[in-house]
Tab-separated table of C-alpha atoms in Angstrom:
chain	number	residue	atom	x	y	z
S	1266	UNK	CA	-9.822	69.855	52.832
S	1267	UNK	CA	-9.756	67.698	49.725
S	1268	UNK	CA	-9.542	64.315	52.244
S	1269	UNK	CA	-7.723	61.278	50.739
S	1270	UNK	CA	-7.173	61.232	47.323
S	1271	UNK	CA	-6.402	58.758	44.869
S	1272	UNK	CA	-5.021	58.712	41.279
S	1273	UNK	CA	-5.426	57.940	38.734
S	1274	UNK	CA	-9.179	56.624	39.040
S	1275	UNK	CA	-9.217	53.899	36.081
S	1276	UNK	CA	-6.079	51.808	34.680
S	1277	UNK	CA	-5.765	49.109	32.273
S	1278	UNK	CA	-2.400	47.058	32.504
S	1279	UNK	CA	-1.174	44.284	30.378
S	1280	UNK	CA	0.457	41.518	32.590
S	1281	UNK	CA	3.525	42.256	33.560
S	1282	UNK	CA	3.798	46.158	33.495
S	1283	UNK	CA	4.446	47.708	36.897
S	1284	UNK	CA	2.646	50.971	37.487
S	1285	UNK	CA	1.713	52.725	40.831
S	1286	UNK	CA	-1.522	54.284	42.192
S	1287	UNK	CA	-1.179	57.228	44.312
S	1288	UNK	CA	-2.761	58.088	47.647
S	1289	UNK	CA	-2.551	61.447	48.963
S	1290	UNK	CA	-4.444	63.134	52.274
S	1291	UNK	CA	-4.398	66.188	53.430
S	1292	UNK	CA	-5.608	65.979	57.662
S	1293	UNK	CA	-2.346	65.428	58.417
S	1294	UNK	CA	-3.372	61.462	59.208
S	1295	UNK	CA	-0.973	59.511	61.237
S	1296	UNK	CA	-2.501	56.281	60.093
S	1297	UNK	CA	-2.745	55.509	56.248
S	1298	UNK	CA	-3.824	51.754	54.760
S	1299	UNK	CA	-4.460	50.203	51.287
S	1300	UNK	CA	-7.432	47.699	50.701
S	1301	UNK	CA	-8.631	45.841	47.670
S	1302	UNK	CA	-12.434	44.910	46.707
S	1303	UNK	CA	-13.059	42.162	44.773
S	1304	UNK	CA	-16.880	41.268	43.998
S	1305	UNK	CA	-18.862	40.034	46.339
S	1306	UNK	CA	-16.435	39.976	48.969
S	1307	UNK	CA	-15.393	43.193	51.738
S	1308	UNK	CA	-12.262	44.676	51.717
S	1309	UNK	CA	-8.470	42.998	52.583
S	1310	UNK	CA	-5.949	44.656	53.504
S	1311	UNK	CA	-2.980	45.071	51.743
S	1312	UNK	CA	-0.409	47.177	53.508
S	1313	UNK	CA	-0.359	49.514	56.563
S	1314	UNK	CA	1.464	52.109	58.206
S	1315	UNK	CA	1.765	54.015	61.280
S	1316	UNK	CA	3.757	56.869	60.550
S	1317	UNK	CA	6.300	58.109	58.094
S	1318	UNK	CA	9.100	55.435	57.283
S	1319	UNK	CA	7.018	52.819	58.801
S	1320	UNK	CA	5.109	49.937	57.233
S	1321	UNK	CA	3.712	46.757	57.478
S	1322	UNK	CA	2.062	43.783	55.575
S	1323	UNK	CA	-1.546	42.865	55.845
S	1324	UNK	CA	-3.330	40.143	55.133
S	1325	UNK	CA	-2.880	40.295	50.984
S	1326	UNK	CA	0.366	41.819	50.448
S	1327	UNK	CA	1.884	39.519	47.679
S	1328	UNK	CA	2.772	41.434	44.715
S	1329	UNK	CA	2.415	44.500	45.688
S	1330	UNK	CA	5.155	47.576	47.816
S	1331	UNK	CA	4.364	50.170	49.564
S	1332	UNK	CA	6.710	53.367	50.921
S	1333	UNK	CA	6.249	56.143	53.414
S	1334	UNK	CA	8.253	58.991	53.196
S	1335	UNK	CA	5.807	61.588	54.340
S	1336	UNK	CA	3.068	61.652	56.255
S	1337	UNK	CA	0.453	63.053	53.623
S	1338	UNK	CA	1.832	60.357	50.642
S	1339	UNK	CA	1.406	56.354	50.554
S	1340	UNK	CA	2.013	55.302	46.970
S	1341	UNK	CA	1.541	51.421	46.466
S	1342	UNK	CA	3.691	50.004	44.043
S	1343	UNK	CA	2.047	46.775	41.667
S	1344	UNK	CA	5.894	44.992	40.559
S	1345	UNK	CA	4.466	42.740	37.878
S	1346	UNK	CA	0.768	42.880	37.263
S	1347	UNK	CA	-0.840	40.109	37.073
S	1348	UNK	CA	-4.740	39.454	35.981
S	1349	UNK	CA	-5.348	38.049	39.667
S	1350	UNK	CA	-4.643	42.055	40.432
S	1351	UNK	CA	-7.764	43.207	38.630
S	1352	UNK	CA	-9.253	44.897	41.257
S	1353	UNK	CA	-10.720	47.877	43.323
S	1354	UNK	CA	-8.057	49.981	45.380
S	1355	UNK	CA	-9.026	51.562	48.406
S	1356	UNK	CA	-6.544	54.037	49.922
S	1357	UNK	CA	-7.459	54.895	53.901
S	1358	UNK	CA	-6.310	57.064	56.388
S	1359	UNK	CA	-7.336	57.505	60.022
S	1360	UNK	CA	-5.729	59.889	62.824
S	1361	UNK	CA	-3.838	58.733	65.739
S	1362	UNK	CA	-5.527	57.327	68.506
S	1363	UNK	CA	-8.887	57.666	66.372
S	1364	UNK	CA	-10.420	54.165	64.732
S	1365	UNK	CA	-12.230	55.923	61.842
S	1366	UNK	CA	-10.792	55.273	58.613
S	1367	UNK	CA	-11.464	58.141	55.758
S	1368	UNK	CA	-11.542	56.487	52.249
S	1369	UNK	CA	-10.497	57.333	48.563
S	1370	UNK	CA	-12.937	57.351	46.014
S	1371	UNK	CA	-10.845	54.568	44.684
S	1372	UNK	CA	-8.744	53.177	41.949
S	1373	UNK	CA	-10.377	50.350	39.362
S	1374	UNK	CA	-7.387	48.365	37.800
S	1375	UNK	CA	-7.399	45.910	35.255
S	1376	UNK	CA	-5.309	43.407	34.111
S	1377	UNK	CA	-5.433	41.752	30.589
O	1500	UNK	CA	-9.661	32.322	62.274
O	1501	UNK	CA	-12.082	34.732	63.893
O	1502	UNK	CA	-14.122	36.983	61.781
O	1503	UNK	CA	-16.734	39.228	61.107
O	1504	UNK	CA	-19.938	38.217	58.775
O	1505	UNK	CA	-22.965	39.212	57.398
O	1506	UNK	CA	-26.647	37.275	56.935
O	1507	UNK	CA	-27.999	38.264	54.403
O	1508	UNK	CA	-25.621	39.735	51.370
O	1509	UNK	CA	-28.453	41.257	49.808
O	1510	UNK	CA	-32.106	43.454	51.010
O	1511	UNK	CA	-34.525	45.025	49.213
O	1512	UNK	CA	-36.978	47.264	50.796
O	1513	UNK	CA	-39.836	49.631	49.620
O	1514	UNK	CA	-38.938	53.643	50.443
O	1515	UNK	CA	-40.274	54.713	53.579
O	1516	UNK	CA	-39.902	51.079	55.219
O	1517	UNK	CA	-37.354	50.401	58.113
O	1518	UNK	CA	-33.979	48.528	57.225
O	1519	UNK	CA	-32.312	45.732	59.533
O	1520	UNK	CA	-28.830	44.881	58.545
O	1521	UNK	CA	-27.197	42.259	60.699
O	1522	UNK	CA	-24.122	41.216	61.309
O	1523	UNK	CA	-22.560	38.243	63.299
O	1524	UNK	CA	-18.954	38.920	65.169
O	1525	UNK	CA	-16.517	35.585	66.475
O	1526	UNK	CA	-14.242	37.389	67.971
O	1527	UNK	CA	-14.934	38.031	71.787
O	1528	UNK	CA	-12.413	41.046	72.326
O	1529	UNK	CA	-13.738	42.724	69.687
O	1530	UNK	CA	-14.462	46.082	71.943
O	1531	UNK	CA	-15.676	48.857	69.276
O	1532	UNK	CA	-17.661	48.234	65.922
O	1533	UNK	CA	-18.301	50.409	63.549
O	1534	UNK	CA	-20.996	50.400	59.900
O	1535	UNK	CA	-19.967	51.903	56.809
O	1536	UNK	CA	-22.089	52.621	54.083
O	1537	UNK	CA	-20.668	52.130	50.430
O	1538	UNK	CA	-22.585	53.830	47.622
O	1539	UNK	CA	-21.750	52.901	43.604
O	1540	UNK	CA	-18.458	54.217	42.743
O	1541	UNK	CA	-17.650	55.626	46.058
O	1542	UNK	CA	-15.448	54.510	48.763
O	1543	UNK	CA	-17.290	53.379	52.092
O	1544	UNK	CA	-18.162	56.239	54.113
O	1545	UNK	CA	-18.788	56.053	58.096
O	1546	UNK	CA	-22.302	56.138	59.428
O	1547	UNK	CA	-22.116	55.232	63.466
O	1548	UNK	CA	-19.748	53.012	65.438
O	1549	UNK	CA	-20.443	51.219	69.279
O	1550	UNK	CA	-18.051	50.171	71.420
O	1551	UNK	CA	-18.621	47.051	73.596
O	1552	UNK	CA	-19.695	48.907	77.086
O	1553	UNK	CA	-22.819	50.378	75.075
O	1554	UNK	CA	-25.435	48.230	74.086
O	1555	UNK	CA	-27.456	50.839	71.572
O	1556	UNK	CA	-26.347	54.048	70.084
O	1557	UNK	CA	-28.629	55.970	67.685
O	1558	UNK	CA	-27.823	58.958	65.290
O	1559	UNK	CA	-30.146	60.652	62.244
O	1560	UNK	CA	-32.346	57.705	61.191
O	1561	UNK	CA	-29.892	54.669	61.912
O	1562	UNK	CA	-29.411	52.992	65.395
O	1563	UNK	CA	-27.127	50.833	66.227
O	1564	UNK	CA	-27.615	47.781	68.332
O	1565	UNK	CA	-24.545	45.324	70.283
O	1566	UNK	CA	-26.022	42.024	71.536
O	1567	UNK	CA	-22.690	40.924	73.389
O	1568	UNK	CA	-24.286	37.605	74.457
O	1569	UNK	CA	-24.882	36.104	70.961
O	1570	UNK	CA	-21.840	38.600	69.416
O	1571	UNK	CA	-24.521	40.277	66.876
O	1572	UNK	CA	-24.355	43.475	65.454
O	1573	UNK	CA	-27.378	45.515	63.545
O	1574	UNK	CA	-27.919	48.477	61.983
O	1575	UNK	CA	-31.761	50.199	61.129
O	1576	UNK	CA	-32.454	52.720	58.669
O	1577	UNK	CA	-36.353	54.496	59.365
O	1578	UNK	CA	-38.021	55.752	57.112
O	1579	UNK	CA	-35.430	54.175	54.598
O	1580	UNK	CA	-35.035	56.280	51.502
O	1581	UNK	CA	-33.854	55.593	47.618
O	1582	UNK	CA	-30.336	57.441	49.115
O	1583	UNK	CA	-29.543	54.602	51.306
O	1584	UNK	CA	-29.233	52.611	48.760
O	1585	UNK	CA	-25.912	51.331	49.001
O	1586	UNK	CA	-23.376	48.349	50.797
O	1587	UNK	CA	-23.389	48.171	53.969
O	1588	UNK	CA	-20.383	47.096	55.838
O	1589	UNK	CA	-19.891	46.299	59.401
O	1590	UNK	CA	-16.258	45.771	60.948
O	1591	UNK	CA	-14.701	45.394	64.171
O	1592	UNK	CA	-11.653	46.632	66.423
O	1593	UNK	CA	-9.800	45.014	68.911
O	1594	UNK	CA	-8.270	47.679	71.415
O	1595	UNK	CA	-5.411	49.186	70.606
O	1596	UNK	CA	-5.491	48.136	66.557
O	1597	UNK	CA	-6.696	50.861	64.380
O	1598	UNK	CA	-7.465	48.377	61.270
O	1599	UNK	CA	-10.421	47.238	61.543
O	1600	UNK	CA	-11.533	43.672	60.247
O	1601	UNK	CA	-14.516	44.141	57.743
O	1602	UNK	CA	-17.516	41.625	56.864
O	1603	UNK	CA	-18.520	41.203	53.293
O	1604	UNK	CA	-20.874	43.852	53.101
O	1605	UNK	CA	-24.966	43.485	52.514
O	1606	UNK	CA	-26.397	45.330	49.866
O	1607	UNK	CA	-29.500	47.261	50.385
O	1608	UNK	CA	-32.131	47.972	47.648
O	1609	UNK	CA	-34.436	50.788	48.232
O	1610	UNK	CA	-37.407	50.320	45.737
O	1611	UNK	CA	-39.777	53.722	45.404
């Protein structure tokens, strides 16, 4: 199994494009999450879901959309990028009824 | 709002020392806590998780320890090696949420 995987694994954006960073796992994961790291501090989350065609906000969600239309994809979507997105992405997934959460290697944005 | 924290954000140690990494919890139904470990370029990675009606748990080199009365959570490396070096990250569940809420993360040094 390759686990969770995330693409691409560096981006540079000038403010304002829109782009997307994909998350892909292959355990067949009920439970998939995004989180950004910023230095110094842990990791927020961003967006959630439970299942396929179901998702929810977290506690940083401004700026960014999410979609689930299968269970092994959870693509978050940056609308307008702005330099407060410069980041680290952290894709996550974790089986039902489980509380382990199996990371990306993650995705290292910046935003000029 | 209730959250989880760390003590020290930084610890260095020489190789073949023990590690203590602390961490302080607020929230009292926090029932199951678990430590990551975060090395450079890498997303965190789970080393050993407690939940509340356990007071120690130990696994290859770390143990974890739950003091309930003063909500404090550690984690020791033995015989800590230049490998460990990494973040550390401790986080908490409340039951029935599978996202966890994570601290800031200490970062351990291991000099040889």
């Amino acid at each position: 199994n390759a686990g969770v995987t995330q693409t691409p694994k560096f981006q540079v954006l000038k403010t304002g494009q829109s782009m997307t960073l994909q998350c892909a796992q292959d355990m067949n994961h009920e439970y998939m999450s995004w989180y950004r790291q910023d230095p110094g501090m842990g990791l927020r989350l961003i967006h959630y879901s439970v299942g396929a065609g179901i998702t929810d906000q977290g506690e940083v969600p401004n700026g960014y959309n999410v979609s689930r239309s299968t269970t092994e994809d959870f693509p978050l979507r940056l609308l307008s990028a702005a330099p407060s997105q410069t980041s680290v992405y952290f894709c996550a997934s974790t089986p039902q009824g489980a509380d382990i959460q199996y990371f990306g290697a993650g995705t290292r944005l910046s935003v000029l | 709002g209730e959250s989880v924290g760390l003590h020290l954000p930084t610890l260095s140690v020489q190789e073949g020392d023990n590690s203590i990494i602390n961490c302080a919890y607020s929230n009292s139904a926090s029932d199951y806590f678990i430590w990551y470990k975060q090395e450079s370029g890498k997303g965190p990675q789970f080393i050993i998780d407690i939940r509340s009606n356990m007071d120690k748990r130990q696994g290859q080199r770390v143990t974890v320890l739950l003091n309930k009365t003063v909500k404090h959570l550690s984690l020791q490396i033995a015989a800590t090696q230049p490998g460990d070096s990494a973040v550390y990250f401790c986080a908490e569940n409340t039951g029935g949420s599978y996202i966890p809420t994570f601290g800031r993360g200490t970062s351990l040094i291991v000099h040889p």
